[in-house]
mmCIF file of N, CA and C in Angstrom:
data_model
loop_
_atom_site.group_PDB
_atom_site.id
_atom_site.type_symbol
_atom_site.label_atom_id
_atom_site.label_comp_id
_atom_site.label_asym_id
_atom_site.label_seq_id
_atom_site.Cartn_x
_atom_site.Cartn_y
_atom_site.Cartn_z
ATOM 1 N N MET A 1 1.896 -8.332 -16.781
ATOM 2 C CA MET A 1 2.418 -8.956 -15.693
ATOM 3 C C MET A 1 2.045 -10.408 -15.529
ATOM 4 N N LEU A 2 0.730 -10.667 -15.653
ATOM 5 C CA LEU A 2 0.253 -11.958 -15.605
ATOM 6 C C LEU A 2 0.925 -12.904 -16.636
ATOM 7 N N LYS A 3 1.113 -12.391 -17.795
ATOM 8 C CA LYS A 3 1.714 -13.229 -18.873
ATOM 9 C C LYS A 3 3.074 -13.585 -18.577
ATOM 10 N N ALA A 4 3.908 -12.488 -17.959
ATOM 11 C CA ALA A 4 5.326 -12.774 -17.597
ATOM 12 C C ALA A 4 5.410 -13.894 -16.654
ATOM 13 N N PHE A 5 4.578 -14.055 -15.716
ATOM 14 C CA PHE A 5 4.525 -14.961 -14.699
ATOM 15 C C PHE A 5 3.802 -16.303 -15.079
ATOM 16 N N GLN A 6 3.193 -16.284 -16.349
ATOM 17 C CA GLN A 6 2.270 -17.325 -16.795
ATOM 18 C C GLN A 6 1.270 -17.700 -15.744
ATOM 19 N N LEU A 7 0.582 -16.641 -15.319
ATOM 20 C CA LEU A 7 -0.381 -16.723 -14.270
ATOM 21 C C LEU A 7 -1.643 -16.236 -14.826
ATOM 22 N N GLU A 8 -2.691 -17.151 -14.827
ATOM 23 C CA GLU A 8 -4.095 -16.816 -15.215
ATOM 24 C C GLU A 8 -4.980 -16.531 -13.944
ATOM 25 N N LEU A 9 -5.912 -15.766 -14.077
ATOM 26 C CA LEU A 9 -6.853 -15.563 -13.027
ATOM 27 C C LEU A 9 -7.777 -16.728 -12.946
ATOM 28 N N PRO A 10 -8.444 -17.099 -11.878
ATOM 29 C CA PRO A 10 -9.355 -18.214 -11.772
ATOM 30 C C PRO A 10 -10.545 -18.102 -13.008
ATOM 31 N N PRO A 11 -11.013 -19.282 -13.304
ATOM 32 C CA PRO A 11 -12.037 -19.328 -14.311
ATOM 33 C C PRO A 11 -13.402 -19.031 -13.740
ATOM 34 N N CYS A 12 -13.559 -18.043 -12.896
ATOM 35 C CA CYS A 12 -14.934 -17.688 -12.310
ATOM 36 C C CYS A 12 -14.909 -16.186 -11.968
ATOM 37 N N GLU A 13 -15.998 -15.694 -11.553
ATOM 38 C CA GLU A 13 -16.005 -14.235 -11.279
ATOM 39 C C GLU A 13 -15.299 -14.000 -10.091
ATOM 40 N N THR A 14 -14.433 -12.822 -10.208
ATOM 41 C CA THR A 14 -13.689 -12.496 -9.076
ATOM 42 C C THR A 14 -14.099 -10.989 -8.744
ATOM 43 N N ARG A 15 -13.915 -10.627 -7.454
ATOM 44 C CA ARG A 15 -14.275 -9.360 -6.982
ATOM 45 C C ARG A 15 -13.053 -8.654 -6.260
ATOM 46 N N ASP A 16 -13.060 -7.504 -6.039
ATOM 47 C CA ASP A 16 -12.141 -6.721 -5.208
ATOM 48 C C ASP A 16 -10.682 -7.020 -5.516
ATOM 49 N N MET A 17 -10.468 -7.015 -6.933
ATOM 50 C CA MET A 17 -9.143 -7.341 -7.363
ATOM 51 C C MET A 17 -8.134 -6.143 -7.074
ATOM 52 N N THR A 18 -6.925 -6.400 -6.563
ATOM 53 C CA THR A 18 -5.836 -5.600 -6.446
ATOM 54 C C THR A 18 -4.616 -6.167 -7.064
ATOM 55 N N PHE A 19 -3.694 -5.327 -7.549
ATOM 56 C CA PHE A 19 -2.571 -5.865 -8.375
ATOM 57 C C PHE A 19 -1.408 -4.800 -8.352
ATOM 58 N N SER A 20 -0.201 -5.369 -8.250
ATOM 59 C CA SER A 20 0.935 -4.550 -8.362
ATOM 60 C C SER A 20 2.114 -5.383 -8.780
ATOM 61 N N GLY A 21 3.167 -4.729 -9.339
ATOM 62 C CA GLY A 21 4.296 -5.589 -9.654
ATOM 63 C C GLY A 21 5.081 -5.216 -10.875
ATOM 64 N N GLN A 22 6.219 -5.913 -11.059
ATOM 65 C CA GLN A 22 6.905 -5.634 -12.414
ATOM 66 C C GLN A 22 7.669 -6.893 -12.706
ATOM 67 N N SER A 23 7.908 -7.029 -13.982
ATOM 68 C CA SER A 23 8.452 -8.269 -14.457
ATOM 69 C C SER A 23 9.840 -8.260 -15.012
ATOM 70 N N SER A 24 10.588 -7.057 -14.762
ATOM 71 C CA SER A 24 11.845 -6.932 -15.207
ATOM 72 C C SER A 24 12.823 -6.970 -14.119
ATOM 73 N N ALA A 25 14.008 -7.550 -14.339
ATOM 74 C CA ALA A 25 15.118 -7.567 -13.330
ATOM 75 C C ALA A 25 15.530 -6.171 -13.054
ATOM 76 N N PRO A 26 15.917 -5.868 -11.750
ATOM 77 C CA PRO A 26 16.041 -6.742 -10.646
ATOM 78 C C PRO A 26 14.781 -6.790 -9.856
ATOM 79 N N GLY A 27 13.662 -6.110 -10.195
ATOM 80 C CA GLY A 27 12.584 -6.065 -9.295
ATOM 81 C C GLY A 27 11.509 -6.951 -9.637
ATOM 82 N N ILE A 28 11.743 -8.203 -10.164
ATOM 83 C CA ILE A 28 10.760 -9.148 -10.510
ATOM 84 C C ILE A 28 9.793 -9.375 -9.181
ATOM 85 N N ASP A 29 8.493 -9.076 -9.329
ATOM 86 C CA ASP A 29 7.686 -9.080 -8.258
ATOM 87 C C ASP A 29 6.176 -9.052 -8.709
ATOM 88 N N LEU A 30 5.317 -9.647 -7.891
ATOM 89 C CA LEU A 30 3.931 -9.643 -8.278
ATOM 90 C C LEU A 30 3.171 -9.853 -6.930
ATOM 91 N N ALA A 31 2.193 -8.994 -6.762
ATOM 92 C CA ALA A 31 1.280 -9.278 -5.566
ATOM 93 C C ALA A 31 -0.164 -8.882 -6.055
ATOM 94 N N MET A 32 -1.127 -9.724 -5.802
ATOM 95 C CA MET A 32 -2.344 -9.565 -6.137
ATOM 96 C C MET A 32 -3.329 -10.148 -5.149
ATOM 97 N N SER A 33 -4.611 -9.642 -5.218
ATOM 98 C CA SER A 33 -5.658 -10.203 -4.184
ATOM 99 C C SER A 33 -6.959 -10.107 -5.085
ATOM 100 N N PHE A 34 -7.797 -10.962 -4.569
ATOM 101 C CA PHE A 34 -9.220 -10.955 -5.060
ATOM 102 C C PHE A 34 -10.019 -11.863 -4.199
ATOM 103 N N THR A 35 -11.329 -11.763 -4.400
ATOM 104 C CA THR A 35 -12.342 -12.487 -3.787
ATOM 105 C C THR A 35 -13.067 -13.443 -4.792
ATOM 106 N N ALA A 36 -13.256 -14.662 -4.516
ATOM 107 C CA ALA A 36 -13.967 -15.594 -5.456
ATOM 108 C C ALA A 36 -14.675 -16.603 -4.668
ATOM 109 N N PRO A 37 -15.591 -17.376 -5.289
ATOM 110 C CA PRO A 37 -16.338 -18.488 -4.665
ATOM 111 C C PRO A 37 -15.361 -19.419 -4.070
ATOM 112 N N LYS A 38 -15.608 -20.041 -2.923
ATOM 113 C CA LYS A 38 -14.780 -20.974 -2.315
ATOM 114 C C LYS A 38 -14.340 -22.136 -3.172
ATOM 115 N N ASP A 39 -15.262 -22.795 -3.861
ATOM 116 C CA ASP A 39 -14.949 -24.012 -4.582
ATOM 117 C C ASP A 39 -14.059 -23.550 -5.796
ATOM 118 N N CYS A 40 -14.302 -22.381 -6.351
ATOM 119 C CA CYS A 40 -13.374 -21.941 -7.391
ATOM 120 C C CYS A 40 -11.972 -21.709 -6.984
ATOM 121 N N VAL A 41 -11.855 -21.011 -5.823
ATOM 122 C CA VAL A 41 -10.463 -20.934 -5.189
ATOM 123 C C VAL A 41 -9.741 -22.165 -4.923
ATOM 124 N N GLU A 42 -10.564 -23.215 -4.404
ATOM 125 C CA GLU A 42 -9.968 -24.569 -4.217
ATOM 126 C C GLU A 42 -9.403 -25.219 -5.465
ATOM 127 N N LYS A 43 -10.198 -25.079 -6.585
ATOM 128 C CA LYS A 43 -9.692 -25.661 -7.821
ATOM 129 C C LYS A 43 -8.517 -24.826 -8.278
ATOM 130 N N TYR A 44 -8.536 -23.549 -8.249
ATOM 131 C CA TYR A 44 -7.440 -22.633 -8.659
ATOM 132 C C TYR A 44 -6.120 -23.076 -7.905
ATOM 133 N N LEU A 45 -6.324 -23.313 -6.681
ATOM 134 C CA LEU A 45 -5.027 -23.734 -5.883
ATOM 135 C C LEU A 45 -4.603 -25.096 -6.427
ATOM 136 N N THR A 46 -5.546 -26.103 -6.570
ATOM 137 C CA THR A 46 -5.207 -27.433 -7.029
ATOM 138 C C THR A 46 -4.454 -27.371 -8.430
ATOM 139 N N ASP A 47 -4.973 -26.475 -9.308
ATOM 140 C CA ASP A 47 -4.526 -26.368 -10.622
ATOM 141 C C ASP A 47 -3.073 -25.822 -10.580
ATOM 142 N N HIS A 48 -2.573 -25.185 -9.548
ATOM 143 C CA HIS A 48 -1.286 -24.639 -9.390
ATOM 144 C C HIS A 48 -0.473 -25.443 -8.423
ATOM 145 N N HIS A 49 -0.774 -26.696 -8.244
ATOM 146 C CA HIS A 49 0.066 -27.673 -7.463
ATOM 147 C C HIS A 49 0.102 -27.365 -5.945
ATOM 148 N N VAL A 50 -0.969 -26.763 -5.446
ATOM 149 C CA VAL A 50 -1.007 -26.555 -3.959
ATOM 150 C C VAL A 50 -1.584 -27.728 -3.286
ATOM 151 N N ASP A 51 -0.871 -28.177 -2.303
ATOM 152 C CA ASP A 51 -1.324 -29.279 -1.400
ATOM 153 C C ASP A 51 -2.173 -28.622 -0.352
ATOM 154 N N ARG A 52 -3.524 -28.564 -0.559
ATOM 155 C CA ARG A 52 -4.455 -27.900 0.370
ATOM 156 C C ARG A 52 -4.574 -28.665 1.690
ATOM 157 N N THR A 53 -4.072 -29.896 1.725
ATOM 158 C CA THR A 53 -4.133 -30.632 3.045
ATOM 159 C C THR A 53 -2.992 -30.301 3.956
ATOM 160 N N ASN A 54 -2.111 -29.542 3.525
ATOM 161 C CA ASN A 54 -0.853 -29.214 4.355
ATOM 162 C C ASN A 54 -0.544 -27.718 4.326
ATOM 163 N N PRO A 55 -1.439 -26.952 4.935
ATOM 164 C CA PRO A 55 -1.165 -25.436 4.979
ATOM 165 C C PRO A 55 -0.234 -25.180 6.173
ATOM 166 N N ILE A 56 0.440 -23.963 6.093
ATOM 167 C CA ILE A 56 0.954 -23.442 7.262
ATOM 168 C C ILE A 56 0.026 -22.491 7.758
ATOM 169 N N HIS A 57 0.116 -21.886 8.827
ATOM 170 C CA HIS A 57 -0.966 -20.953 9.447
ATOM 171 C C HIS A 57 -0.490 -19.664 9.863
ATOM 172 N N TRP A 58 -1.320 -18.675 9.811
ATOM 173 C CA TRP A 58 -1.055 -17.362 10.516
ATOM 174 C C TRP A 58 -2.151 -17.187 11.470
ATOM 175 N N PRO A 59 -1.869 -16.821 12.765
ATOM 176 C CA PRO A 59 -0.514 -16.644 13.132
ATOM 177 C C PRO A 59 0.108 -17.865 13.364
ATOM 178 N N ASP A 60 1.495 -17.818 13.406
ATOM 179 C CA ASP A 60 2.342 -18.963 13.611
ATOM 180 C C ASP A 60 2.020 -19.640 15.043
ATOM 181 N N ALA A 61 2.530 -20.745 15.206
ATOM 182 C CA ALA A 61 2.237 -21.601 16.582
ATOM 183 C C ALA A 61 3.047 -20.846 17.725
ATOM 184 N N GLY A 62 4.170 -20.217 17.324
ATOM 185 C CA GLY A 62 5.007 -19.632 18.391
ATOM 186 C C GLY A 62 6.125 -18.917 17.780
ATOM 187 N N GLU A 63 6.976 -18.309 18.494
ATOM 188 C CA GLU A 63 8.050 -17.449 18.113
ATOM 189 C C GLU A 63 8.993 -18.253 17.276
ATOM 190 N N THR A 64 9.592 -17.743 16.282
ATOM 191 C CA THR A 64 10.503 -18.370 15.394
ATOM 192 C C THR A 64 11.846 -17.530 15.526
ATOM 193 N N VAL A 65 13.007 -18.280 15.510
ATOM 194 C CA VAL A 65 14.228 -17.566 15.580
ATOM 195 C C VAL A 65 14.978 -17.908 14.325
ATOM 196 N N VAL A 66 15.213 -16.705 13.611
ATOM 197 C CA VAL A 66 16.011 -16.737 12.412
ATOM 198 C C VAL A 66 17.323 -15.963 12.704
ATOM 199 N N GLY A 67 18.485 -16.596 12.687
ATOM 200 C CA GLY A 67 19.654 -15.930 12.922
ATOM 201 C C GLY A 67 19.626 -15.441 14.365
ATOM 202 N N ASN A 68 19.835 -14.063 14.463
ATOM 203 C CA ASN A 68 19.843 -13.543 15.766
ATOM 204 C C ASN A 68 18.508 -12.831 16.151
ATOM 205 N N ARG A 69 17.482 -12.920 15.206
ATOM 206 C CA ARG A 69 16.157 -12.315 15.367
ATOM 207 C C ARG A 69 15.198 -13.319 15.777
ATOM 208 N N THR A 70 14.379 -12.827 16.680
ATOM 209 C CA THR A 70 13.153 -13.556 17.122
ATOM 210 C C THR A 70 12.004 -13.033 16.502
ATOM 211 N N LEU A 71 11.244 -13.756 15.659
ATOM 212 C CA LEU A 71 10.068 -13.295 14.942
ATOM 213 C C LEU A 71 8.751 -13.653 15.698
ATOM 214 N N SER A 72 7.917 -12.626 15.941
ATOM 215 C CA SER A 72 6.665 -12.895 16.517
ATOM 216 C C SER A 72 5.688 -13.703 15.723
ATOM 217 N N PRO A 73 4.883 -14.505 16.363
ATOM 218 C CA PRO A 73 3.929 -15.369 15.604
ATOM 219 C C PRO A 73 2.956 -14.510 14.869
ATOM 220 N N THR A 74 2.727 -13.228 15.219
ATOM 221 C CA THR A 74 1.706 -12.346 14.636
ATOM 222 C C THR A 74 2.448 -11.419 13.617
ATOM 223 N N ARG A 75 3.640 -11.574 13.341
ATOM 224 C CA ARG A 75 4.253 -10.676 12.289
ATOM 225 C C ARG A 75 3.392 -10.855 11.031
ATOM 226 N N PRO A 76 3.296 -9.742 10.322
ATOM 227 C CA PRO A 76 2.547 -9.773 9.085
ATOM 228 C C PRO A 76 2.954 -10.872 8.088
ATOM 229 N N PRO A 77 2.006 -11.503 7.424
ATOM 230 C CA PRO A 77 2.285 -12.646 6.498
ATOM 231 C C PRO A 77 2.924 -12.085 5.172
ATOM 232 N N PHE A 78 2.870 -10.812 4.944
ATOM 233 C CA PHE A 78 3.397 -10.267 3.715
ATOM 234 C C PHE A 78 4.312 -9.086 4.047
ATOM 235 N N ASP A 79 5.090 -8.579 3.090
ATOM 236 C CA ASP A 79 5.957 -7.446 3.366
ATOM 237 C C ASP A 79 4.974 -6.198 3.581
ATOM 238 N N ALA A 80 5.568 -5.182 4.101
ATOM 239 C CA ALA A 80 4.724 -3.929 4.475
ATOM 240 C C ALA A 80 4.025 -3.392 3.337
ATOM 241 N N ASP A 81 4.754 -3.192 2.190
ATOM 242 C CA ASP A 81 4.060 -2.624 0.963
ATOM 243 C C ASP A 81 2.931 -3.397 0.600
ATOM 244 N N HIS A 82 2.958 -4.747 0.570
ATOM 245 C CA HIS A 82 1.811 -5.546 0.117
ATOM 246 C C HIS A 82 0.755 -5.613 1.221
ATOM 247 N N MET A 83 1.084 -5.576 2.383
ATOM 248 C CA MET A 83 0.051 -5.417 3.529
ATOM 249 C C MET A 83 -0.745 -4.169 3.239
ATOM 250 N N LYS A 84 -0.029 -3.080 2.949
ATOM 251 C CA LYS A 84 -0.785 -1.819 2.779
ATOM 252 C C LYS A 84 -1.580 -1.848 1.489
ATOM 253 N N GLN A 85 -1.074 -2.340 0.407
ATOM 254 C CA GLN A 85 -1.842 -2.570 -0.819
ATOM 255 C C GLN A 85 -3.101 -3.390 -0.662
ATOM 256 N N PHE A 86 -2.984 -4.522 0.071
ATOM 257 C CA PHE A 86 -4.116 -5.435 0.363
ATOM 258 C C PHE A 86 -5.067 -4.862 1.310
ATOM 259 N N LYS A 87 -4.667 -3.801 2.156
ATOM 260 C CA LYS A 87 -5.522 -3.309 3.170
ATOM 261 C C LYS A 87 -5.959 -4.383 4.009
ATOM 262 N N LEU A 88 -5.025 -5.208 4.396
ATOM 263 C CA LEU A 88 -5.303 -6.508 5.095
ATOM 264 C C LEU A 88 -5.242 -6.344 6.557
ATOM 265 N N LYS A 89 -6.295 -6.525 7.232
ATOM 266 C CA LYS A 89 -6.395 -6.521 8.684
ATOM 267 C C LYS A 89 -6.806 -7.873 9.198
ATOM 268 N N LEU A 90 -5.869 -8.578 9.743
ATOM 269 C CA LEU A 90 -6.168 -9.985 10.212
ATOM 270 C C LEU A 90 -6.234 -9.947 11.723
ATOM 271 N N ASP A 91 -7.102 -10.836 12.164
ATOM 272 C CA ASP A 91 -7.457 -10.975 13.545
ATOM 273 C C ASP A 91 -6.595 -12.124 14.057
ATOM 274 N N PRO A 92 -5.639 -11.844 14.924
ATOM 275 C CA PRO A 92 -4.691 -12.926 15.434
ATOM 276 C C PRO A 92 -5.506 -13.952 16.405
ATOM 277 N N ALA A 93 -6.747 -13.712 16.600
ATOM 278 C CA ALA A 93 -7.554 -14.667 17.438
ATOM 279 C C ALA A 93 -8.090 -15.710 16.382
ATOM 280 N N ASN A 94 -8.055 -15.508 15.138
ATOM 281 C CA ASN A 94 -8.497 -16.401 14.066
ATOM 282 C C ASN A 94 -7.175 -17.191 13.512
ATOM 283 N N ARG A 95 -7.470 -18.151 12.853
ATOM 284 C CA ARG A 95 -6.364 -18.917 12.226
ATOM 285 C C ARG A 95 -6.684 -18.994 10.662
ATOM 286 N N TYR A 96 -5.653 -18.474 9.887
ATOM 287 C CA TYR A 96 -5.688 -18.459 8.433
ATOM 288 C C TYR A 96 -4.803 -19.452 7.752
ATOM 289 N N ASP A 97 -5.256 -20.046 6.748
ATOM 290 C CA ASP A 97 -4.414 -21.015 5.895
ATOM 291 C C ASP A 97 -3.494 -20.261 5.050
ATOM 292 N N VAL A 98 -2.315 -20.636 4.995
ATOM 293 C CA VAL A 98 -1.186 -20.032 4.131
ATOM 294 C C VAL A 98 -0.581 -21.183 3.367
ATOM 295 N N HIS A 99 -0.396 -20.917 2.130
ATOM 296 C CA HIS A 99 0.212 -21.996 1.223
ATOM 297 C C HIS A 99 1.423 -21.389 0.481
ATOM 298 N N VAL A 100 2.624 -22.039 0.577
ATOM 299 C CA VAL A 100 3.752 -21.493 -0.100
ATOM 300 C C VAL A 100 4.232 -22.328 -1.238
ATOM 301 N N ASP A 101 3.329 -23.227 -1.766
ATOM 302 C CA ASP A 101 3.646 -24.054 -2.912
ATOM 303 C C ASP A 101 2.801 -23.875 -4.088
ATOM 304 N N PHE A 102 2.305 -22.692 -4.368
ATOM 305 C CA PHE A 102 1.600 -22.291 -5.431
ATOM 306 C C PHE A 102 2.643 -21.897 -6.576
ATOM 307 N N VAL A 103 2.620 -22.681 -7.691
ATOM 308 C CA VAL A 103 3.567 -22.654 -8.737
ATOM 309 C C VAL A 103 2.936 -22.395 -10.161
ATOM 310 N N THR A 104 3.491 -21.480 -10.888
ATOM 311 C CA THR A 104 3.060 -21.260 -12.265
ATOM 312 C C THR A 104 3.858 -22.007 -13.243
ATOM 313 N N PRO A 105 3.417 -22.189 -14.474
ATOM 314 C CA PRO A 105 4.155 -22.993 -15.517
ATOM 315 C C PRO A 105 5.597 -22.399 -15.695
ATOM 316 N N LYS A 106 5.838 -21.092 -15.394
ATOM 317 C CA LYS A 106 7.198 -20.445 -15.509
ATOM 318 C C LYS A 106 7.911 -20.664 -14.157
ATOM 319 N N GLU A 107 7.479 -21.591 -13.367
ATOM 320 C CA GLU A 107 8.076 -21.874 -12.055
ATOM 321 C C GLU A 107 8.170 -20.740 -11.126
ATOM 322 N N ALA A 108 7.363 -19.807 -11.246
ATOM 323 C CA ALA A 108 7.321 -18.739 -10.133
ATOM 324 C C ALA A 108 6.509 -19.265 -9.009
ATOM 325 N N GLU A 109 6.980 -19.085 -7.820
ATOM 326 C CA GLU A 109 6.297 -19.496 -6.687
ATOM 327 C C GLU A 109 5.768 -18.372 -5.841
ATOM 328 N N PHE A 110 4.471 -18.663 -5.328
ATOM 329 C CA PHE A 110 3.747 -17.584 -4.544
ATOM 330 C C PHE A 110 3.466 -17.976 -3.213
ATOM 331 N N LYS A 111 3.443 -17.147 -2.273
ATOM 332 C CA LYS A 111 2.797 -17.451 -0.909
ATOM 333 C C LYS A 111 1.333 -16.983 -1.009
ATOM 334 N N VAL A 112 0.434 -17.733 -0.589
ATOM 335 C CA VAL A 112 -1.041 -17.501 -0.785
ATOM 336 C C VAL A 112 -1.637 -17.452 0.653
ATOM 337 N N LEU A 113 -2.330 -16.488 1.006
ATOM 338 C CA LEU A 113 -3.118 -16.424 2.295
ATOM 339 C C LEU A 113 -4.554 -16.487 1.871
ATOM 340 N N LEU A 114 -5.329 -17.283 2.629
ATOM 341 C CA LEU A 114 -6.765 -17.478 2.380
ATOM 342 C C LEU A 114 -7.506 -16.830 3.566
ATOM 343 N N VAL A 115 -8.543 -16.046 3.218
ATOM 344 C CA VAL A 115 -9.444 -15.438 4.174
ATOM 345 C C VAL A 115 -10.784 -15.817 3.907
ATOM 346 N N PRO A 116 -11.442 -16.732 4.800
ATOM 347 C CA PRO A 116 -12.892 -17.163 4.421
ATOM 348 C C PRO A 116 -13.760 -16.046 4.581
ATOM 349 N N ARG A 117 -14.774 -15.971 3.801
ATOM 350 C CA ARG A 117 -15.734 -14.865 3.815
ATOM 351 C C ARG A 117 -17.105 -15.620 3.467
ATOM 352 N N GLY A 118 -17.550 -16.494 4.253
ATOM 353 C CA GLY A 118 -18.781 -17.241 4.032
ATOM 354 C C GLY A 118 -18.636 -18.222 2.827
ATOM 355 N N GLU A 119 -19.393 -18.023 1.732
ATOM 356 C CA GLU A 119 -19.222 -18.905 0.533
ATOM 357 C C GLU A 119 -18.078 -18.324 -0.337
ATOM 358 N N MET A 120 -17.562 -17.178 0.075
ATOM 359 C CA MET A 120 -16.499 -16.601 -0.781
ATOM 360 C C MET A 120 -15.126 -16.794 0.015
ATOM 361 N N THR A 121 -13.973 -16.641 -0.705
ATOM 362 C CA THR A 121 -12.713 -16.688 -0.074
ATOM 363 C C THR A 121 -11.933 -15.482 -0.509
ATOM 364 N N GLY A 122 -11.275 -14.774 0.338
ATOM 365 C CA GLY A 122 -10.369 -13.754 -0.129
ATOM 366 C C GLY A 122 -8.935 -14.429 -0.372
ATOM 367 N N VAL A 123 -8.349 -14.073 -1.422
ATOM 368 C CA VAL A 123 -7.057 -14.763 -1.861
ATOM 369 C C VAL A 123 -6.027 -13.587 -1.893
ATOM 370 N N TYR A 124 -4.994 -13.714 -1.293
ATOM 371 C CA TYR A 124 -3.856 -12.728 -1.210
ATOM 372 C C TYR A 124 -2.595 -13.372 -1.617
ATOM 373 N N MET A 125 -1.982 -12.871 -2.617
ATOM 374 C CA MET A 125 -0.812 -13.687 -3.147
ATOM 375 C C MET A 125 0.410 -12.683 -3.379
ATOM 376 N N GLU A 126 1.539 -13.172 -3.003
ATOM 377 C CA GLU A 126 2.820 -12.455 -3.117
ATOM 378 C C GLU A 126 3.850 -13.442 -3.770
ATOM 379 N N SER A 127 4.624 -12.958 -4.822
ATOM 380 C CA SER A 127 5.608 -13.820 -5.426
ATOM 381 C C SER A 127 6.603 -14.058 -4.352
ATOM 382 N N ARG A 128 7.197 -15.220 -4.239
ATOM 383 C CA ARG A 128 8.298 -15.679 -3.455
ATOM 384 C C ARG A 128 9.607 -15.857 -4.234
ATOM 385 N N MET A 129 9.374 -16.620 -5.309
ATOM 386 C CA MET A 129 10.552 -16.852 -6.221
ATOM 387 C C MET A 129 10.077 -16.684 -7.710
ATOM 388 N N SER A 130 10.837 -15.986 -8.480
ATOM 389 C CA SER A 130 10.456 -15.614 -9.812
ATOM 390 C C SER A 130 10.565 -16.695 -10.848
ATOM 391 N N GLY A 131 11.234 -17.818 -10.562
ATOM 392 C CA GLY A 131 11.415 -18.941 -11.473
ATOM 393 C C GLY A 131 12.018 -18.476 -12.730
ATOM 394 N N ASN A 132 11.365 -18.777 -13.835
ATOM 395 C CA ASN A 132 11.918 -18.403 -15.140
ATOM 396 C C ASN A 132 11.283 -17.089 -15.771
ATOM 397 N N VAL A 133 10.687 -16.284 -14.888
ATOM 398 C CA VAL A 133 10.025 -15.073 -15.268
ATOM 399 C C VAL A 133 10.881 -14.198 -16.113
ATOM 400 N N GLY A 134 12.079 -13.976 -15.646
ATOM 401 C CA GLY A 134 12.979 -13.072 -16.361
ATOM 402 C C GLY A 134 13.589 -13.617 -17.566
ATOM 403 N N LYS A 135 13.471 -14.912 -17.824
ATOM 404 C CA LYS A 135 13.999 -15.399 -19.076
ATOM 405 C C LYS A 135 13.105 -15.409 -20.140
ATOM 406 N N ARG A 136 13.561 -15.074 -21.331
ATOM 407 C CA ARG A 136 12.726 -14.977 -22.515
ATOM 408 C C ARG A 136 12.585 -16.355 -23.085
ATOM 409 N N SER A 137 11.352 -16.685 -23.601
ATOM 410 C CA SER A 137 11.126 -17.971 -24.268
ATOM 411 C C SER A 137 11.511 -17.745 -25.647
ATOM 412 N N GLY A 138 12.126 -18.848 -26.207
ATOM 413 C CA GLY A 138 12.664 -18.698 -27.551
ATOM 414 C C GLY A 138 11.987 -19.590 -28.568
#
């Protein structure tokens, strides 16, 4: 899976890894999570073109209207299957950084949620766009 997305793990020790997905159409999808040292996570994000100075946040600042639907600021940051996989319980009283500009060399884009844990950071990633993942390199 990681090879299909041209995604490497951070160059440091990681803990609590979870992983699911498939790389064949139509279900091109990848979700993973891990915990790593804060400085390593920051470098990992920078190496994947993330502008760490401009995150969005969870919970959102207010309700969002999309079409006819009003979305709550505390709606889960990932789809239900991935929230269950991650066993992610977020406290809406806290504010978490979310980045949507994490890109791999195959142009796959990920949403990344960061959960501070002292000197460590929990990293939760869900593919948003598959880029060239489904295309064979020749």
